[in-house]
Amino acid sequence: MRGALSGLTTRGRCLLAAGFAAGLCAIVLNERDLLRVAAFVVALPLLAAWLAQRARVGLHANRFLHPSRVQVGSATDVRVELRSAGRLPTGGLLLEDAVPYALGARPRFVVERLPRNTVTVLRYPLKPVMRGIQQVGPLMARITDPFGLAEYDREMAGRSRLVVVPRVVQLIGLPSGSGMGSGDDGSIRLRAGQGEDDAVVRPYRHGDDLRKVHWRSTARRDELMVRVEERPWRGGTTVLLDHRLVAHRGSGPGASMEWAVSLAASVCLHLHRYGHRVRLVGDDGKVLAGGPGDGGYSDSVVLDALAALPPSHRREPAAGLDPGAGQEVIAILGGSTPAVIDSLVRNRPRGMRSLAVVMDVGAWASASEDPAPDPADAQRLLSGAGWGVVVARPSTPMGQVWQELCHSAGNRGPVVRTEVG
């Protein structure tokens, strides 16, 4: 009885109180007609509460997400199936599905009447604006009687998992002057046996070994040129993602970290589409996707790993480790101090192919955030160590950043031309 009365609304409680008051007056005044009215007024909210409570017992619901994996900015369709298996018809049903703020507003439905043993289908779209592993639900129902005298809440369906992966941008071209270039893959050259001696040359810089002077190019260009020995591409490519919280600015979908994650996903999928072995590594040196032999690598593995990637609370990247582990590196760096860049350069073998996208995170920052490191310092240090470097800003399309990175790979050092012989 106490459970039934707990579902009475303010209207139902007032009507119940009025019925008891009328009954008391009828007894004092000895008015039988008033007593009949009082009995009816008392019975009405009790009957409404009993019917609403019985109606919620036979309700069942199922939720389906199609698709259950979606990119940021794309839509997924949510389908809710309602069915009443009770003996009494259900009416006055208010449904509300719990949806995280990153997926939009909470959908609400009002079902005036739900027939027995009939499936009623409700649909609503979701358009995520933030990546992550999101939970949709639970689905709550508020059941009321036609007079609004009683209402009960019930959980109709639990939580459904929605994987929101980063936005992937279509990229064009590959970095030249490396195993990723448009020329022969290094693995092909390894099997080709003895052939012509390819020499990549560049202007002499202070500190270069004079034994590497390429005299034929020097005589032809009337400028001292040195030989840069090409190493075959053997181990694939490592994409290094700097996801330190201190290295990024902004919040929500427009944060610099979301831009970096989207670029990392686009680069990994783009290289893998061309058949290259790709390894995705975080700033702590942990492998997020890919690995030895490239076993088990797939686009979905990379996207799922990036969807669930939280910001790192490290102040500096992992020290004393080569992030590429002997592979070519494409580093996506947030705001980095000269000390961080110096540590990265020191642990990276100078002869290995290295490219970097340095983000001008200050362009993503709000007025209340701390100033960001100057990207020009990182660009200068990396370029001086032989890296190909591009500075990225939110106003620059991601495809253009990739094109500039490909161009910087061809001019790394700067490399001038290739001489045969």
Coordinates of C-alpha atoms in Angstrom, one line a residue:
M1 CA 0.0 0.0 0.0
R2 CA 2.8 2.4 0.9
G3 CA 4.5 1.6 -2.5
A4 CA 1.3 2.5 -4.4
L5 CA 0.8 5.7 -2.5
S6 CA 4.3 6.8 -3.2
G7 CA 3.4 7.1 -6.9
L8 CA 0.6 9.6 -6.3
T9 CA 1.1 13.0 -7.8
T10 CA 0.3 16.3 -6.0
R11 CA -3.1 16.2 -7.7
G12 CA -3.7 12.7 -6.5
R13 CA -2.6 13.4 -2.9
C14 CA -4.9 16.5 -2.8
L15 CA -7.8 14.5 -4.1
L16 CA -7.1 11.7 -1.6
A17 CA -7.0 14.3 1.3
A18 CA -10.2 15.9 0.1
G19 CA -11.9 12.5 0.0
F20 CA -10.9 11.8 3.6
A21 CA -12.0 15.2 4.7
A22 CA -15.4 14.8 3.0
G23 CA -15.8 11.4 4.6
L24 CA -15.1 12.8 8.0
C25 CA -17.6 15.6 7.4
A26 CA -20.2 13.1 6.2
I27 CA -19.8 11.0 9.4
V28 CA -20.1 14.1 11.6
L29 CA -23.1 15.5 9.7
N30 CA -24.6 12.1 9.1
E31 CA -24.9 12.7 5.3
R32 CA -24.9 9.5 3.4
D33 CA -24.8 11.1 0.0
L34 CA -21.7 13.0 1.0
L35 CA -20.2 9.8 2.3
R36 CA -20.7 8.1 -1.1
V37 CA -19.0 11.1 -2.8
A38 CA -16.1 10.9 -0.3
A39 CA -15.7 7.1 -1.0
F40 CA -15.5 7.8 -4.7
V41 CA -13.0 10.6 -4.3
V42 CA -10.8 8.4 -2.1
A43 CA -11.1 5.4 -4.4
L44 CA -10.3 7.3 -7.6
P45 CA -6.6 8.1 -6.9
L46 CA -6.0 4.7 -5.3
L47 CA -7.4 3.0 -8.4
A48 CA -5.3 5.2 -10.7
A49 CA -2.2 4.3 -8.7
W50 CA -2.9 0.6 -8.9
L51 CA -3.5 0.7 -12.6
A52 CA -0.4 2.7 -13.3
Q53 CA 1.7 0.3 -11.1
R54 CA 0.3 -2.8 -12.9
A55 CA 0.9 -1.2 -16.3
R56 CA 4.6 -0.7 -15.8
V57 CA 5.1 -4.4 -14.9
G58 CA 4.4 -5.6 -18.5
L59 CA 6.5 -3.1 -20.3
H60 CA 9.6 -4.1 -22.2
A61 CA 12.0 -2.2 -24.4
N62 CA 15.1 -2.8 -26.6
R63 CA 17.6 -0.3 -28.0
F64 CA 19.6 -0.8 -31.3
L65 CA 22.3 1.5 -32.6
H66 CA 23.1 1.4 -36.3
P67 CA 26.0 1.8 -36.8
S68 CA 27.6 1.2 -33.3
R69 CA 30.9 2.7 -34.6
V70 CA 30.7 6.2 -36.1
Q71 CA 33.1 9.0 -36.9
V72 CA 32.9 12.4 -35.3
G73 CA 30.4 14.5 -37.2
S74 CA 28.6 11.5 -38.7
A75 CA 25.2 10.4 -37.6
T76 CA 24.0 7.1 -36.1
D77 CA 20.4 5.9 -36.0
V78 CA 19.0 4.8 -32.6
R79 CA 16.0 2.4 -32.8
V80 CA 13.9 1.8 -29.6
E81 CA 11.3 -1.0 -29.7
L82 CA 8.5 -0.9 -27.1
R83 CA 6.2 -3.7 -26.2
S84 CA 3.5 -4.1 -23.6
A85 CA 2.8 -7.6 -22.4
G86 CA 0.5 -6.7 -19.6
R87 CA -3.3 -7.4 -19.5
L88 CA -4.1 -3.7 -19.3
P89 CA -3.4 -1.1 -22.0
T90 CA -0.8 1.4 -21.2
G91 CA -1.3 5.2 -21.7
G92 CA 0.4 8.4 -20.7
L93 CA 4.0 7.1 -21.2
L94 CA 6.9 9.6 -21.1
L95 CA 10.2 8.2 -22.3
E96 CA 13.6 9.8 -21.9
D97 CA 16.9 8.3 -23.0
A98 CA 20.0 9.4 -21.2
V99 CA 22.5 10.7 -23.7
P100 CA 26.0 12.2 -22.9
Y101 CA 26.4 15.9 -23.8
A102 CA 28.9 15.0 -26.5
L103 CA 26.1 13.2 -28.4
G104 CA 23.5 16.0 -28.2
A105 CA 20.3 16.7 -26.3
R106 CA 18.3 14.0 -24.5
P107 CA 15.5 12.7 -26.7
R108 CA 12.0 12.6 -25.2
F109 CA 8.9 10.8 -26.4
V110 CA 5.3 10.9 -25.3
V111 CA 3.2 7.8 -26.0
E112 CA -0.5 8.4 -25.5
R113 CA -1.4 4.8 -25.9
L114 CA 0.6 1.6 -26.1
P115 CA -1.5 -1.4 -27.3
R116 CA -0.9 -4.8 -25.8
N117 CA 1.3 -7.3 -27.6
T118 CA 2.2 -4.8 -30.3
V119 CA 5.7 -3.5 -31.0
T120 CA 6.0 0.3 -31.2
V121 CA 9.1 1.6 -32.8
L122 CA 10.7 5.0 -31.9
R123 CA 13.7 6.4 -33.7
Y124 CA 16.0 9.3 -33.2
P125 CA 19.4 10.3 -34.6
L126 CA 22.7 11.0 -32.8
K127 CA 25.5 13.2 -34.2
P128 CA 28.6 13.0 -32.0
V129 CA 30.9 16.0 -31.8
M130 CA 33.5 14.4 -29.6
R131 CA 35.4 11.1 -29.9
G132 CA 35.3 8.5 -27.2
I133 CA 33.6 5.4 -25.9
Q134 CA 30.1 6.7 -25.2
Q135 CA 27.3 5.1 -23.2
V136 CA 23.7 5.7 -24.4
G137 CA 21.2 5.1 -21.7
P138 CA 19.5 4.0 -19.5
L139 CA 16.1 4.5 -21.0
M140 CA 13.7 5.7 -18.4
A141 CA 9.9 5.6 -18.6
R142 CA 7.4 7.6 -16.6
I143 CA 4.0 6.0 -16.6
T144 CA 1.0 8.0 -15.7
D145 CA -2.8 7.5 -15.6
P146 CA -5.1 9.5 -17.9
F147 CA -6.1 11.8 -15.0
G148 CA -2.5 12.6 -13.9
L149 CA -3.2 11.3 -10.4
A150 CA -0.3 8.8 -10.2
E151 CA 3.1 8.3 -11.9
Y152 CA 5.9 5.8 -11.7
D153 CA 9.4 5.7 -13.1
R154 CA 11.0 2.6 -14.5
E155 CA 14.2 1.7 -16.2
M156 CA 13.2 0.2 -19.5
A157 CA 16.6 -0.5 -21.2
G158 CA 20.2 -0.4 -20.0
R159 CA 23.2 1.2 -21.6
S160 CA 24.4 0.7 -25.2
R161 CA 28.0 1.2 -26.2
L162 CA 28.7 3.7 -29.0
V163 CA 32.3 4.0 -30.3
V164 CA 33.0 7.5 -31.7
V165 CA 36.2 7.4 -33.7
P166 CA 38.2 10.4 -34.8
R167 CA 37.4 12.2 -38.0
V168 CA 39.5 10.9 -40.9
V169 CA 40.6 13.3 -43.6
Q170 CA 41.4 12.0 -47.1
L171 CA 45.1 12.7 -47.8
I172 CA 46.9 12.7 -51.1
G173 CA 50.5 11.8 -51.9
L174 CA 53.3 10.3 -49.9
P175 CA 56.5 11.9 -48.5
S176 CA 59.2 11.7 -51.1
G177 CA 62.9 10.9 -50.6
S178 CA 62.2 7.9 -48.4
G179 CA 60.8 4.4 -48.4
M180 CA 57.3 6.0 -48.4
G181 CA 58.1 7.9 -51.6
S182 CA 56.8 7.3 -55.0
G183 CA 60.0 5.7 -56.1
D184 CA 61.1 2.1 -55.5
D185 CA 60.5 0.8 -52.0
G186 CA 63.7 0.1 -50.0
S187 CA 62.6 -3.5 -49.7
I188 CA 62.6 -3.8 -53.4
R189 CA 66.1 -2.4 -53.6
L190 CA 67.2 -5.0 -51.0
R191 CA 66.3 -7.8 -53.4
A192 CA 67.6 -6.1 -56.5
G193 CA 71.2 -7.1 -55.9
Q194 CA 74.1 -4.9 -57.2
G195 CA 73.1 -2.1 -59.4
E196 CA 73.7 1.6 -60.0
D197 CA 75.1 3.7 -57.1
D198 CA 72.4 6.2 -56.1
A199 CA 73.8 9.3 -54.4
V200 CA 71.6 11.9 -52.8
V201 CA 73.6 15.1 -52.4
R202 CA 73.2 18.5 -50.6
P203 CA 75.3 21.6 -50.1
Y204 CA 78.2 21.3 -47.6
R205 CA 77.5 22.5 -44.1
H206 CA 79.9 23.2 -41.3
G207 CA 80.9 20.0 -39.6
D208 CA 80.2 17.6 -42.5
D209 CA 82.8 14.8 -43.1
L210 CA 85.0 15.9 -46.0
R211 CA 85.3 12.2 -47.0
K212 CA 81.6 12.4 -48.1
V213 CA 82.2 15.2 -50.6
H214 CA 80.7 14.2 -54.0
W215 CA 83.3 15.6 -56.4
R216 CA 81.3 15.1 -59.5
S217 CA 78.4 17.2 -58.2
T218 CA 80.8 19.7 -56.8
A219 CA 82.4 20.2 -60.2
R220 CA 79.1 20.4 -62.0
R221 CA 77.5 22.9 -59.6
D222 CA 80.7 24.8 -58.7
E223 CA 79.7 24.4 -55.1
L224 CA 80.9 22.0 -52.4
M225 CA 78.4 19.2 -52.3
V226 CA 78.4 16.2 -49.8
R227 CA 76.9 12.8 -50.2
V228 CA 74.0 11.7 -48.1
E229 CA 73.9 7.9 -48.0
E230 CA 70.4 6.5 -48.5
R231 CA 69.2 3.8 -46.2
P232 CA 66.7 1.3 -47.5
W233 CA 63.3 1.4 -45.8
R234 CA 63.0 -1.7 -43.8
G235 CA 61.1 -1.3 -40.7
G236 CA 58.0 0.8 -41.8
T237 CA 56.9 4.0 -40.2
T238 CA 56.1 5.1 -36.7
V239 CA 53.5 7.8 -36.1
L240 CA 54.3 9.5 -32.8
L241 CA 51.4 11.3 -31.2
D242 CA 52.0 13.9 -28.5
H243 CA 48.9 13.7 -26.4
R244 CA 50.2 15.4 -23.2
L245 CA 47.6 17.6 -21.6
V246 CA 50.2 20.3 -21.0
A247 CA 51.2 20.4 -24.7
H248 CA 47.7 21.3 -25.9
R249 CA 45.2 24.1 -25.6
G250 CA 41.5 24.6 -26.2
S251 CA 38.6 22.5 -25.0
G252 CA 35.8 20.5 -26.6
P253 CA 35.7 19.6 -30.3
G254 CA 37.9 22.5 -31.2
A255 CA 40.8 21.6 -28.9
S256 CA 44.2 21.2 -30.4
M257 CA 44.4 17.6 -29.1
E258 CA 41.4 16.6 -31.1
W259 CA 43.0 18.1 -34.2
A260 CA 46.2 16.1 -33.5
V261 CA 44.3 12.8 -33.0
S262 CA 42.4 13.4 -36.2
L263 CA 45.6 13.9 -38.1
A264 CA 47.3 10.9 -36.6
A265 CA 44.3 8.7 -37.6
S266 CA 44.3 10.2 -41.1
V267 CA 48.1 9.6 -41.6
C268 CA 47.9 6.0 -40.2
L269 CA 45.0 5.0 -42.5
H270 CA 46.6 6.8 -45.5
L271 CA 49.9 5.0 -45.2
H272 CA 48.3 1.6 -44.4
R273 CA 46.1 2.0 -47.5
Y274 CA 49.3 2.1 -49.6
G275 CA 50.5 -1.1 -48.0
H276 CA 53.0 0.3 -45.6
R277 CA 53.6 -1.1 -42.1
V278 CA 52.5 1.6 -39.6
R279 CA 53.1 1.7 -35.8
L280 CA 51.2 4.3 -33.7
V281 CA 53.0 5.4 -30.5
G282 CA 52.1 7.7 -27.7
D283 CA 54.4 10.3 -26.0
D284 CA 55.1 7.8 -23.3
G285 CA 56.6 5.3 -25.8
K286 CA 53.6 2.9 -25.5
V287 CA 52.5 1.3 -28.7
L288 CA 48.9 2.1 -29.3
A289 CA 48.4 0.1 -32.5
G290 CA 50.7 -1.9 -34.8
G291 CA 53.9 -3.6 -33.7
P292 CA 56.4 -6.2 -34.7
G293 CA 55.5 -7.8 -38.0
D294 CA 52.5 -5.5 -38.3
G295 CA 50.4 -8.4 -37.1
G296 CA 46.8 -7.7 -36.3
Y297 CA 47.0 -4.2 -37.7
S298 CA 43.7 -2.9 -39.2
D299 CA 42.1 0.5 -39.6
S300 CA 39.5 -0.3 -37.0
V301 CA 42.3 -1.1 -34.4
V302 CA 43.9 2.3 -34.9
L303 CA 40.6 4.2 -34.8
D304 CA 39.4 2.3 -31.7
A305 CA 42.7 3.0 -30.0
L306 CA 42.5 6.7 -30.7
A307 CA 38.8 6.9 -29.8
A308 CA 39.6 5.7 -26.3
L309 CA 42.9 7.7 -25.9
P310 CA 42.8 10.0 -22.9
P311 CA 45.1 13.0 -22.4
S312 CA 48.4 12.1 -20.8
H313 CA 49.4 13.9 -17.6
R314 CA 53.1 13.6 -18.2
R315 CA 55.1 16.8 -18.2
E316 CA 57.6 15.5 -20.7
P317 CA 57.7 12.6 -23.2
A318 CA 59.4 9.4 -22.3
A319 CA 63.2 10.0 -21.9
G320 CA 66.0 8.0 -23.3
L321 CA 64.0 6.2 -25.9
D322 CA 64.0 6.5 -29.7
P323 CA 60.3 6.8 -30.5
G324 CA 60.8 5.3 -33.9
A325 CA 62.6 2.2 -32.6
G326 CA 64.7 2.1 -35.8
Q327 CA 61.8 3.1 -38.1
E328 CA 61.0 6.3 -40.0
V329 CA 59.1 8.7 -37.8
I330 CA 56.2 11.1 -38.4
A331 CA 55.8 13.1 -35.2
I332 CA 52.7 15.1 -34.4
L333 CA 53.8 17.4 -31.7
G334 CA 51.9 19.8 -29.5
G335 CA 53.4 22.8 -27.8
S336 CA 56.9 21.7 -26.9
T337 CA 59.7 23.5 -25.1
P338 CA 63.2 23.5 -26.4
A339 CA 64.1 21.0 -23.7
V340 CA 61.5 18.6 -25.0
I341 CA 62.6 19.0 -28.6
D342 CA 66.3 18.5 -27.6
S343 CA 65.4 15.3 -25.8
L344 CA 63.5 14.0 -28.9
V345 CA 66.4 14.9 -31.3
R346 CA 69.1 13.5 -29.0
N347 CA 67.4 10.1 -28.8
R348 CA 66.7 9.9 -32.5
P349 CA 69.5 8.6 -34.8
R350 CA 70.5 11.4 -37.1
G351 CA 70.6 9.2 -40.2
M352 CA 67.0 8.0 -39.9
R353 CA 64.1 9.6 -41.7
S354 CA 62.3 12.0 -39.4
L355 CA 59.3 14.3 -40.1
A356 CA 57.4 16.4 -37.7
V357 CA 54.2 18.5 -37.6
V358 CA 54.6 21.1 -34.9
M359 CA 51.3 22.6 -33.8
D360 CA 51.0 26.2 -33.0
V361 CA 48.7 25.4 -30.1
G362 CA 48.5 29.1 -29.1
A363 CA 46.1 29.5 -32.0
W364 CA 43.8 27.0 -30.4
A365 CA 44.0 28.6 -26.9
S366 CA 41.4 30.7 -25.2
A367 CA 42.1 34.0 -23.4
S368 CA 42.1 32.3 -20.0
E369 CA 44.7 29.7 -20.8
D370 CA 48.5 29.8 -20.2
P371 CA 50.7 31.0 -23.1
A372 CA 51.9 28.3 -25.3
P373 CA 55.6 27.7 -26.4
D374 CA 56.6 29.4 -29.6
P375 CA 56.5 26.8 -32.5
A376 CA 59.4 28.6 -34.2
D377 CA 61.8 27.4 -31.6
A378 CA 60.8 23.8 -32.2
Q379 CA 60.9 24.2 -35.9
R380 CA 64.4 25.7 -35.8
L381 CA 65.8 22.9 -33.5
L382 CA 64.2 20.1 -35.6
S383 CA 65.3 21.6 -38.9
G384 CA 68.8 22.0 -37.6
A385 CA 68.8 18.3 -36.8
G386 CA 67.8 17.3 -40.3
W387 CA 64.0 16.8 -39.7
G388 CA 61.4 17.8 -42.2
V389 CA 59.1 20.2 -40.3
V390 CA 55.7 21.8 -40.9
V391 CA 53.9 24.2 -38.5
A392 CA 50.2 23.6 -38.3
R393 CA 47.5 26.1 -37.4
P394 CA 43.7 25.6 -37.1
S395 CA 43.2 27.9 -40.2
T396 CA 45.3 25.5 -42.4
P397 CA 43.4 22.5 -43.9
M398 CA 44.8 19.2 -42.7
G399 CA 45.3 18.1 -46.3
Q400 CA 47.5 21.1 -47.0
V401 CA 49.6 20.3 -43.9
W402 CA 50.2 16.8 -45.2
Q403 CA 51.1 18.2 -48.6
E404 CA 53.7 20.5 -47.0
L405 CA 55.0 17.7 -45.0
C406 CA 55.5 15.6 -48.1
H407 CA 57.3 18.5 -49.7
S408 CA 59.5 19.0 -46.7
A409 CA 60.5 15.3 -46.8
G410 CA 61.8 15.8 -50.3
N411 CA 63.8 18.9 -49.3
R412 CA 65.1 17.6 -46.0
G413 CA 68.6 18.7 -45.3
P414 CA 67.9 20.4 -47.8
V415 CA 68.3 17.6 -50.4
V416 CA 69.0 19.0 -53.9
R417 CA 69.1 16.2 -56.4
T418 CA 70.1 12.6 -57.1
E419 CA 73.3 11.8 -59.1
V420 CA 73.9 8.4 -60.6
G421 CA 77.5 7.1 -60.9

